Amino acid sequence: MRRGVFGRTALAAVTLTTLVTGCGIRTTSVPVDAGAAPSRVPCSTADGGTTGAASRGVPVRVFLVCGSQLEAVDRRSPLPEEKAGGDPVRTAGGLLAQLLAEPSDSERQAGFTTAVRGPLEVGGGREGDPAGTLRLSRQPEDLAPTALSQLVCTFAGSSAGAGDHTVLLGGPGAYAPKRYRCTADLRERPESAPPTAALPAPPATPTG
């Protein structure tokens, strides 16, 4: 009698185990809260990154890094109005100061950063350089590629540029300046080397 009971109990246990292991994991209709879906950084600010006294300056546009690309940001430069567009070197200096500055709170919240790091200065060209040349205190090729892309696109889009979305840029050494071009591809991939174009032809020497 006991063997019959034991046998039936064992058979029931084996059958139950087979049913449990054979059915696998069942799907459930209960929703699972996995948190909010990831969202893309906005790359735009409501105030253009201007606060306080700087909001009373001259409107300027610089290129910052956001979402691994270059995005234009409107700011205000403290440069006096009468000097804002008349001197390319002074304009370039004001723009460089903007790129060296830390992004504002609203810019950081929107995802903006800058790769331009000091110490870094900009000045005019030297004798023999094409007109409109800007020379940095460091060789352009020695800068981080993204930082150079920021400088090229910011300068090329301002009165400090050489026209046609280009800027003539050199360093402190004896190397000749290069004509860097800001393109859509460069803005999308600022970690790549900025493309260059031919230097403007020197002015013809009058013959007597």
XYZ file of N, CA and C in Angstrom, residues 19 25 29 36 39 58 72 124 149 153 165 171 178 192:
42
model
N 6.011 19.584 -16.730
C 5.133 20.652 -17.186
C 5.746 22.016 -16.937
N 9.386 30.363 -20.377
C 8.980 31.616 -19.723
C 7.787 32.181 -20.458
N 1.328 40.351 -19.886
C 0.671 41.543 -20.400
C 0.845 42.731 -19.477
N 12.129 56.638 -18.903
C 11.856 57.474 -20.075
C 12.798 57.134 -21.212
N 16.384 61.027 -25.021
C 16.021 62.134 -25.902
C 17.271 62.830 -26.413
N 27.495 93.744 -28.756
C 27.286 93.600 -30.191
C 26.945 92.150 -30.514
N 25.780 76.765 -34.618
C 25.949 78.205 -34.433
C 25.185 78.669 -33.206
N 47.403 89.891 -36.286
C 47.411 90.082 -37.729
C 48.557 89.345 -38.400
N 38.411 73.439 -36.027
C 37.170 73.550 -36.803
C 36.278 74.659 -36.250
N 35.301 77.920 -38.638
C 33.921 78.256 -38.979
C 33.481 79.570 -38.346
N 33.261 81.749 -47.135
C 33.315 80.798 -46.017
C 34.737 80.309 -45.744
N 50.278 80.427 -37.986
C 50.742 80.322 -36.612
C 51.905 81.250 -36.358
N 47.462 79.262 -44.307
C 46.616 78.446 -45.169
C 45.225 79.062 -45.225
N 37.373 66.042 -37.974
C 38.198 65.872 -39.169
C 38.971 67.158 -39.448
